[in-house]
CSV table of C-alpha atoms and ligand atoms in Angstrom, one decimal:
chain,number,residue,atom,x,y,z
A,1,MET,CA,-2.0,-20.9,-8.9
A,2,GLU,CA,-3.4,-18.3,-6.5
A,3,LYS,CA,-3.5,-14.7,-7.5
A,4,MET,CA,-2.1,-12.0,-5.3
A,5,LEU,CA,-2.7,-8.3,-6.0
A,6,THR,CA,-1.8,-5.1,-4.2
A,7,GLY,CA,-1.4,-1.3,-4.9
A,8,ILE,CA,0.3,1.7,-3.3
A,9,ARG,CA,-0.8,5.2,-4.1
A,10,SER,CA,1.7,7.6,-5.6
A,11,THR,CA,1.1,10.2,-3.0
A,12,GLY,CA,4.7,10.4,-1.7
A,13,THR,CA,7.7,8.3,-0.9
A,14,PRO,CA,6.9,5.0,0.6
A,15,HIS,CA,7.5,5.0,4.3
A,16,LEU,CA,8.3,2.3,6.9
A,17,GLY,CA,4.6,1.5,7.3
A,18,ASN,CA,4.1,0.8,3.6
A,19,ILE,CA,7.4,-1.1,3.5
A,20,LEU,CA,6.9,-3.4,6.6
A,21,GLY,CA,3.1,-3.7,6.1
A,22,VAL,CA,2.9,-4.3,2.4
A,23,ILE,CA,6.1,-4.2,0.3
A,24,ILE,CA,8.2,-6.8,2.2
A,25,PRO,CA,5.4,-9.4,2.6
A,26,SER,CA,4.2,-8.9,-1.0
A,27,VAL,CA,7.7,-9.2,-2.5
A,28,SER,CA,8.2,-12.5,-0.7
A,29,ILE,CA,4.9,-13.8,-2.2
A,30,ALA,CA,5.5,-12.3,-5.7
A,31,ASN,CA,8.9,-13.9,-6.0
A,32,LYS,CA,7.5,-17.4,-5.4
A,33,LYS,CA,6.6,-17.6,-9.1
A,34,LYS,CA,5.6,-21.3,-9.0
A,35,LYS,CA,2.9,-20.7,-6.4
A,36,TYR,CA,1.4,-17.3,-7.1
A,37,THR,CA,0.6,-15.1,-10.0
A,38,SER,CA,1.1,-11.5,-8.7
A,39,PHE,CA,-0.2,-8.1,-9.7
A,40,ILE,CA,1.5,-5.2,-8.2
A,41,PHE,CA,0.6,-1.7,-9.3
A,42,ILE,CA,1.0,2.0,-8.5
A,43,ALA,CA,-2.4,3.4,-7.8
A,44,ASP,CA,-2.0,6.7,-9.6
A,45,LEU,CA,-5.7,7.1,-10.4
A,46,HIS,CA,-6.5,6.9,-6.7
A,47,SER,CA,-3.7,9.4,-6.1
A,48,MET,CA,-5.6,12.0,-8.2
A,49,ILE,CA,-8.1,12.3,-5.4
A,50,GLN,CA,-5.5,13.7,-3.1
A,51,ILE,CA,-3.0,15.3,-5.5
A,52,GLU,CA,-4.2,17.5,-8.3
A,53,ASN,CA,-0.8,18.1,-9.9
A,54,ILE,CA,-0.2,15.3,-12.3
A,55,LYS,CA,3.5,16.0,-12.4
A,56,GLU,CA,3.8,15.4,-8.7
A,57,ILE,CA,1.9,12.1,-9.1
A,58,LYS,CA,4.4,11.1,-11.8
A,59,ASP,CA,7.4,12.0,-9.7
A,60,ASN,CA,6.0,10.0,-6.8
A,61,THR,CA,5.3,7.1,-9.2
A,62,TYR,CA,9.1,6.8,-9.8
A,63,GLN,CA,9.6,6.7,-6.0
A,64,ILE,CA,7.1,3.9,-5.5
A,65,ALA,CA,8.4,1.9,-8.4
A,66,ALA,CA,12.0,2.3,-7.2
A,67,ALA,CA,11.0,1.2,-3.7
A,68,TRP,CA,9.5,-2.0,-4.9
A,69,LEU,CA,12.5,-2.8,-7.0
A,70,ALA,CA,14.9,-1.8,-4.2
A,71,PHE,CA,13.2,-4.5,-2.1
A,72,GLY,CA,14.0,-7.1,-4.7
A,73,LEU,CA,10.7,-7.4,-6.6
A,74,ASN,CA,11.5,-9.6,-9.6
A,75,THR,CA,9.3,-8.0,-12.3
A,76,LYS,CA,9.8,-10.9,-14.7
A,77,ASN,CA,7.8,-13.1,-12.4
A,78,CYS,CA,4.9,-10.7,-11.9
A,79,PHE,CA,2.7,-8.0,-13.4
A,80,PHE,CA,4.1,-4.6,-12.3
A,81,PHE,CA,2.4,-1.6,-13.7
A,82,LYS,CA,0.7,1.8,-13.3
A,83,GLN,CA,-3.1,1.7,-12.7
A,84,SER,CA,-3.7,4.4,-15.3
A,85,ASP,CA,-2.2,2.3,-18.1
A,86,ILE,CA,-5.1,-0.2,-17.7
A,87,SER,CA,-8.2,1.8,-18.7
A,88,GLU,CA,-10.3,-1.4,-18.4
A,89,VAL,CA,-10.4,-0.8,-14.7
A,90,THR,CA,-12.4,2.4,-15.0
A,91,GLU,CA,-15.0,0.7,-17.2
A,92,LEU,CA,-15.4,-2.1,-14.7
A,93,ALA,CA,-15.7,0.5,-11.9
A,94,TRP,CA,-18.6,2.1,-13.8
A,95,TYR,CA,-20.5,-1.2,-14.1
A,96,PHE,CA,-20.0,-1.7,-10.3
A,97,SER,CA,-21.2,1.8,-9.5
A,98,CYS,CA,-24.4,1.2,-11.5
A,99,PHE,CA,-25.2,-1.9,-9.5
A,100,PHE,CA,-24.0,-1.0,-6.0
A,101,PRO,CA,-26.2,0.8,-3.5
A,102,TYR,CA,-25.2,4.3,-2.9
A,103,GLN,CA,-26.1,4.1,0.8
A,104,ARG,CA,-23.4,1.4,1.4
A,105,LEU,CA,-20.6,3.7,0.2
A,106,THR,CA,-21.6,6.4,2.6
A,107,LEU,CA,-20.4,4.1,5.4
A,108,ALA,CA,-16.8,3.9,4.1
A,109,HIS,CA,-14.3,5.3,6.7
A,110,SER,CA,-12.4,7.1,3.9
A,111,PHE,CA,-15.5,9.1,3.1
A,112,LYS,CA,-16.9,9.5,6.6
A,113,GLU,CA,-13.6,10.9,7.9
A,114,GLU,CA,-13.3,13.5,5.1
A,115,ILE,CA,-16.9,14.6,5.1
A,116,LYS,CA,-16.5,15.5,8.8
A,117,LYS,CA,-13.6,17.9,7.9
A,118,ASP,CA,-14.8,19.8,4.9
A,119,LYS,CA,-18.0,18.8,2.9
A,120,GLY,CA,-17.4,21.3,0.2
A,121,ARG,CA,-14.0,19.9,-0.9
A,122,ILE,CA,-15.1,16.3,-1.2
A,123,SER,CA,-14.9,15.0,-4.8
A,124,VAL,CA,-17.1,12.3,-6.4
A,125,GLY,CA,-13.9,10.4,-6.8
A,126,LEU,CA,-13.3,10.2,-3.1
A,127,PHE,CA,-16.8,8.9,-2.6
A,128,THR,CA,-16.4,6.2,-5.3
A,129,TYR,CA,-12.8,5.4,-4.2
A,130,PRO,CA,-13.8,1.9,-2.9
A,131,ILE,CA,-15.5,1.1,-6.2
A,132,LEU,CA,-12.3,1.7,-8.2
A,133,MET,CA,-10.4,-0.3,-5.7
A,134,ALA,CA,-12.9,-3.2,-6.1
A,135,ALA,CA,-12.4,-3.0,-9.9
A,136,ASP,CA,-8.6,-3.1,-9.4
A,137,ILE,CA,-9.0,-6.4,-7.6
A,138,LEU,CA,-11.9,-8.1,-9.3
A,139,LEU,CA,-10.7,-7.3,-12.9
A,140,TYR,CA,-8.0,-10.0,-12.3
A,141,ASN,CA,-10.1,-12.1,-9.9
A,142,ALA,CA,-7.2,-11.7,-7.3
A,143,GLU,CA,-7.7,-13.8,-4.2
A,144,ILE,CA,-4.9,-12.6,-1.8
A,145,ILE,CA,-4.6,-8.9,-1.1
A,146,PRO,CA,-1.7,-7.8,1.1
A,147,VAL,CA,-2.7,-4.5,2.8
A,148,GLY,CA,-2.4,-2.6,6.0
A,149,LYS,CA,-5.2,-2.6,8.6
A,150,ASP,CA,-6.7,0.7,7.3
A,151,GLN,CA,-7.7,-1.0,4.0
A,152,LEU,CA,-9.7,-3.8,5.6
A,153,GLN,CA,-13.0,-2.1,5.1
A,154,HIS,CA,-12.2,-1.5,1.4
A,155,ILE,CA,-11.6,-5.2,1.0
A,156,GLU,CA,-14.9,-5.9,2.7
A,157,ILE,CA,-16.7,-3.6,0.3
A,158,THR,CA,-14.9,-5.4,-2.6
A,159,ARG,CA,-16.3,-8.7,-1.3
A,160,ARG,CA,-19.8,-7.2,-1.1
A,161,ILE,CA,-19.5,-5.8,-4.6
A,162,ALA,CA,-18.4,-9.1,-5.9
A,163,SER,CA,-21.2,-11.1,-4.4
A,164,HIS,CA,-23.8,-8.4,-5.3
A,165,PHE,CA,-22.7,-8.6,-8.9
A,166,ASN,CA,-22.6,-12.4,-9.0
A,167,LYS,CA,-26.1,-12.5,-7.7
A,168,LYS,CA,-27.3,-9.9,-10.2
A,169,ILE,CA,-25.8,-11.8,-13.2
A,170,GLY,CA,-26.7,-15.2,-11.7
A,171,LYS,CA,-23.2,-16.5,-12.2
A,172,LYS,CA,-19.9,-16.6,-10.1
A,173,LEU,CA,-18.1,-14.1,-12.3
A,174,PHE,CA,-16.0,-12.8,-9.4
A,175,ILE,CA,-14.1,-14.5,-6.7
A,176,LEU,CA,-14.4,-13.0,-3.2
A,177,PRO,CA,-10.9,-11.8,-2.2
A,178,ASN,CA,-9.2,-12.0,1.2
A,179,ALA,CA,-7.0,-9.4,2.9
A,180,PHE,CA,-3.6,-10.6,3.8
A,181,LEU,CA,-2.4,-8.9,6.9
A,182,GLN,CA,0.8,-9.2,8.9
A,183,LYS,CA,-0.1,-9.1,12.6
A,184,GLU,CA,3.0,-7.2,13.8
A,185,THR,CA,3.1,-4.7,11.0
A,186,MET,CA,-0.5,-4.1,9.9
A,187,SER,CA,-0.6,-0.7,11.4
A,188,VAL,CA,2.9,0.9,12.0
A,189,LEU,CA,2.7,4.0,14.0
A,190,GLY,CA,4.3,7.3,13.0
A,191,THR,CA,6.5,9.6,14.9
A,192,ASP,CA,3.5,11.3,16.5
A,193,GLY,CA,1.9,8.1,17.7
A,194,ASN,CA,-0.8,8.0,15.0
A,195,LYS,CA,-0.8,5.6,12.1
A,196,MET,CA,2.2,6.4,9.9
A,197,SER,CA,0.9,7.8,6.6
A,198,LYS,CA,2.2,9.8,3.6
A,199,SER,CA,-0.2,12.6,4.3
A,200,GLY,CA,0.4,12.7,8.1
A,201,LYS,CA,3.9,14.1,7.9
A,202,ASN,CA,4.7,11.6,10.7
A,203,TRP,CA,6.6,9.2,8.6
A,204,ILE,CA,10.0,7.5,8.8
A,205,ASN,CA,11.3,7.5,5.3
A,206,ILE,CA,14.2,5.1,5.0
A,207,PHE,CA,15.0,6.5,1.6
A,208,SER,CA,15.7,10.0,3.0
A,209,GLU,CA,19.2,11.5,3.2
A,210,GLU,CA,20.9,10.3,6.5
A,211,ASN,CA,20.6,13.6,8.3
A,212,ILE,CA,16.9,13.9,7.4
A,213,LEU,CA,16.2,10.3,8.5
A,214,LYS,CA,18.0,10.9,11.8
A,215,LYS,CA,15.8,14.0,12.4
A,216,GLN,CA,12.6,11.9,11.7
A,217,ILE,CA,13.7,9.3,14.2
A,218,MET,CA,14.7,11.9,16.8
A,219,SER,CA,11.3,13.4,16.5
A,220,ILE,CA,9.5,10.2,17.8
A,221,ARG,CA,7.3,11.3,20.6
A,222,THR,CA,8.1,9.7,24.0
A,223,ASP,CA,7.0,10.2,27.6
A,224,SER,CA,9.1,12.2,30.0
A,225,LYS,CA,10.8,9.3,31.9
A,226,SER,CA,14.3,10.2,32.9
A,227,LEU,CA,17.5,8.3,31.9
A,228,GLU,CA,17.6,6.4,35.2
A,229,GLU,CA,13.9,5.3,35.2
A,230,LYS,CA,13.0,1.7,34.2
A,231,LYS,CA,11.0,1.6,31.0
A,232,ASP,CA,8.5,-1.0,29.8
A,233,PRO,CA,9.6,-2.2,26.4
A,234,LYS,CA,6.1,-3.6,25.7
A,235,THR,CA,4.4,-0.2,25.7
A,236,ASN,CA,7.2,1.7,24.2
A,237,TYR,CA,7.0,2.9,20.6
A,238,ILE,CA,10.7,3.0,19.8
A,239,MET,CA,10.9,-0.6,21.1
A,240,SER,CA,7.9,-1.7,19.0
A,241,LEU,CA,9.7,-0.4,15.9
A,242,PHE,CA,12.8,-2.2,16.9
A,243,ARG,CA,10.8,-5.3,17.3
A,244,MET,CA,9.5,-5.1,13.8
A,245,ILE,CA,12.8,-4.8,12.2
A,246,ALA,CA,15.3,-6.5,14.5
A,247,ASN,CA,16.0,-8.9,17.2
A,248,SER,CA,15.3,-6.6,20.2
A,249,GLU,CA,16.1,-8.8,23.2
A,250,LYS,CA,19.3,-6.9,24.0
A,251,ILE,CA,17.6,-3.6,24.0
A,252,ASP,CA,14.6,-4.9,26.0
A,253,THR,CA,17.0,-5.8,28.8
A,254,LYS,CA,18.7,-2.4,28.7
A,255,TYR,CA,15.3,-0.7,28.9
A,256,THR,CA,14.0,-2.7,31.9
A,257,GLU,CA,17.2,-2.2,33.8
A,258,GLY,CA,17.0,1.6,33.6
A,259,ARG,CA,19.9,3.9,32.7
A,260,TYR,CA,19.0,3.6,29.1
A,261,GLY,CA,17.4,6.8,27.8
A,262,TYR,CA,15.2,7.5,24.8
A,263,LEU,CA,18.0,9.4,23.1
A,264,GLU,CA,20.2,6.3,23.1
A,265,ALA,CA,17.3,4.2,22.0
A,266,LYS,CA,16.6,6.6,19.1
A,267,ILE,CA,20.3,6.7,18.0
A,268,GLY,CA,20.3,2.9,18.2
A,269,LEU,CA,17.2,2.7,16.0
A,270,TYR,CA,18.6,5.1,13.5
A,271,GLU,CA,21.9,3.1,13.2
A,272,HIS,CA,20.0,-0.1,12.9
A,273,ILE,CA,17.8,1.2,10.1
A,274,ILE,CA,20.8,2.6,8.2
A,275,HIS,CA,22.6,-0.7,8.6
A,276,LYS,CA,19.6,-3.0,7.9
A,277,PHE,CA,18.4,-1.2,4.8
A,278,SER,CA,21.8,-0.2,3.4
A,279,LYS,CA,21.4,-2.4,0.3
A,280,GLU,CA,17.8,-1.2,-0.3
A,281,ARG,CA,18.9,2.4,0.1
A,282,LYS,CA,21.7,2.0,-2.4
A,283,ARG,CA,19.4,0.3,-4.9
A,284,PHE,CA,16.6,2.9,-4.5
A,285,PHE,CA,19.0,5.8,-5.2
A,286,SER,CA,20.4,4.0,-8.2
A,287,PHE,CA,16.9,3.3,-9.7
A,288,MET,CA,15.9,6.9,-9.1
A,289,LYS,CA,18.8,8.0,-11.4
A,290,LYS,CA,17.4,5.7,-14.1
A,291,LYS,CA,13.9,7.0,-14.8
A,292,SER,CA,13.8,5.8,-18.3
A,293,LEU,CA,14.5,2.3,-17.1
A,294,LEU,CA,11.6,2.6,-14.6
A,295,ASP,CA,9.4,3.8,-17.5
A,296,ASP,CA,10.4,0.8,-19.5
A,297,ILE,CA,9.8,-1.7,-16.7
A,298,LEU,CA,6.3,-0.2,-16.0
A,299,TYR,CA,5.5,-0.1,-19.7
A,300,SER,CA,6.3,-3.7,-20.3
A,301,GLY,CA,4.4,-4.7,-17.1
A,302,ALA,CA,1.3,-2.7,-18.3
A,303,LYS,CA,1.4,-4.4,-21.7
A,304,LYS,CA,1.3,-7.9,-20.0
A,305,ALA,CA,-1.4,-6.8,-17.6
A,306,LYS,CA,-3.5,-5.1,-20.3
A,307,ASN,CA,-3.7,-8.3,-22.2
A,308,ILE,CA,-5.3,-10.1,-19.3
A,309,ALA,CA,-7.5,-7.1,-18.4
A,310,MET,CA,-8.9,-6.9,-21.9
A,311,LYS,CA,-9.8,-10.6,-22.0
A,312,ARG,CA,-11.4,-10.4,-18.6
A,313,LEU,CA,-13.4,-7.3,-19.4
A,314,ASN,CA,-14.6,-8.8,-22.7
A,315,TYR,CA,-15.9,-11.8,-20.7
A,316,ILE,CA,-17.6,-9.5,-18.2
A,317,ARG,CA,-19.2,-7.5,-21.1
A,318,LYS,CA,-20.4,-10.7,-22.6
A,319,ASN,CA,-22.2,-11.5,-19.4
A,320,LEU,CA,-23.7,-8.1,-19.3
A,321,LYS,CA,-24.9,-8.7,-22.9
A,322,PHE,CA,-22.8,-5.7,-24.1
A,323,ASN,CA,-20.6,-7.6,-26.4
A,324,SER,CA,-22.8,-7.4,-29.5
A,325,ILE,CA,-22.3,-3.6,-29.9
A,326,ILE,CA,-18.5,-3.7,-29.7
B,401,ADP,P1,-0.5,6.1,2.9
B,401,ADP,O1,-1.7,5.7,3.8
B,401,ADP,O2,0.7,6.2,3.6
B,401,ADP,O3,-0.8,7.2,2.0
B,401,ADP,P2,-1.2,4.2,0.9
B,401,ADP,O4,-2.6,4.6,1.1
B,401,ADP,O5,-0.7,4.3,-0.4
B,401,ADP,O6,-0.3,4.8,2.0
B,401,ADP,O7,-1.1,2.7,1.4
B,401,ADP,C1,-0.4,1.6,0.6
B,401,ADP,C2,-0.5,0.4,1.4
B,401,ADP,O8,0.3,0.5,2.6
B,401,ADP,C3,-1.9,0.0,1.9
B,401,ADP,O9,-2.1,-1.4,1.8
B,401,ADP,C4,-2.0,0.5,3.3
B,401,ADP,O10,-2.9,-0.2,4.1
B,401,ADP,C5,-0.5,0.2,3.7
B,401,ADP,N1,-0.1,1.1,4.8
B,401,ADP,C6,-0.2,2.5,4.8
B,401,ADP,N2,0.2,3.0,6.0
B,401,ADP,C7,0.6,1.9,6.8
B,401,ADP,C8,1.0,1.7,8.1
B,401,ADP,N3,1.3,2.8,8.9
B,401,ADP,N4,1.3,0.5,8.6
B,401,ADP,C9,1.0,-0.6,7.8
B,401,ADP,N5,0.6,-0.5,6.5
B,401,ADP,C10,0.3,0.7,6.0
B,402,LIG,N1,-6.6,2.1,-1.5
B,402,LIG,C1,-5.2,1.6,-1.3
B,402,LIG,C2,-4.6,2.6,-0.3
B,402,LIG,O1,-5.0,3.6,-0.1
B,402,LIG,C3,-4.5,1.5,-2.6
B,402,LIG,C4,-5.1,0.6,-3.5
B,402,LIG,C5,-5.8,0.9,-4.7
B,402,LIG,C6,-5.2,-0.8,-3.4
B,402,LIG,N2,-6.3,-0.2,-5.2
B,402,LIG,C7,-5.9,-1.3,-4.5
B,402,LIG,C8,-4.6,-1.7,-2.5
B,402,LIG,C9,-6.2,-2.7,-4.7
B,402,LIG,C10,-4.9,-3.1,-2.6
B,402,LIG,C11,-5.7,-3.6,-3.7
B,402,LIG,O2,-3.6,2.2,0.2
């Protein structure tokens, strides 16, 4: 059985980019229980780098959990948990950080981008972010990692860490994982034309109240073509969103014929989203009213995952010759 693993940070409500890029494809893998063993977690330790207020991280954790469940994740078939419940991951991250060259990490985009903005505010955690991510993956020897395009470099670093460590120990302790990307949805753009992200305030949040969701869609930036002008559906952002979530042929024709304005297109998109995700919206709101159920689900997922994590870490310790002191 192949192992799939992925994580979403609890830094806000999951947006359409997270949903199309990661949640939908991962649920479809995780629910094939006979083919895959799946690990899906909420990366709350990684969230601490961005959000200092733990209460906020906890509130967001419920939102991420509810979103996975709303999209039909069958938690009986997989390991569904919070990263912080598996302390083994931080120990493994330490071993990696002792072996991995500092210089390599300075090349990570996540670090290079931030250091350009404000050197003084960068934490050590931000710098070692990819090491913790590698530990998340390699602790379980996961092979398939569904992620968006922005995470490709982190997967590459994980592969380097794995092979570096294997060489050092002289044994194939870690499997080199592969990113699993959806061509169409690996980088969903936000309302301002940049990559949609929780921190960019450019998201489309399908779990917002209807009027807020409508506002988000109405704020999609467009060019200034008039109603009458013909528009190219291939280069149009509203159309590209349509294409990701629906059969867009009818709208393609309307666009190219002219007399179809951006306002109509946005209203169409809004109505389509509300209709298409009505079941998931209902489920999301219902789970959000049952926080103790969410706690229970995550707790039992953590218990199962911890069992595996402990065994794996013991094996890794043995190979590091640490086991005799424990
Ligand atoms: P965000 O960048 O919005 O804070 P996360 O860092 O928690 O989201 O990302 C969780 C997963 O969702 C990652 O695998 C990431 O690559 C993916 N992802 C984030 N934004 C997008 C997007 N706009 N399009 C496709 N996938 C995305
Ligand atoms: N770094 C990922 C992000 O920002 C979240 C994450 C943490 C992750 N650990 C992971 C994703 C392991 C895949 C596998 O989105």
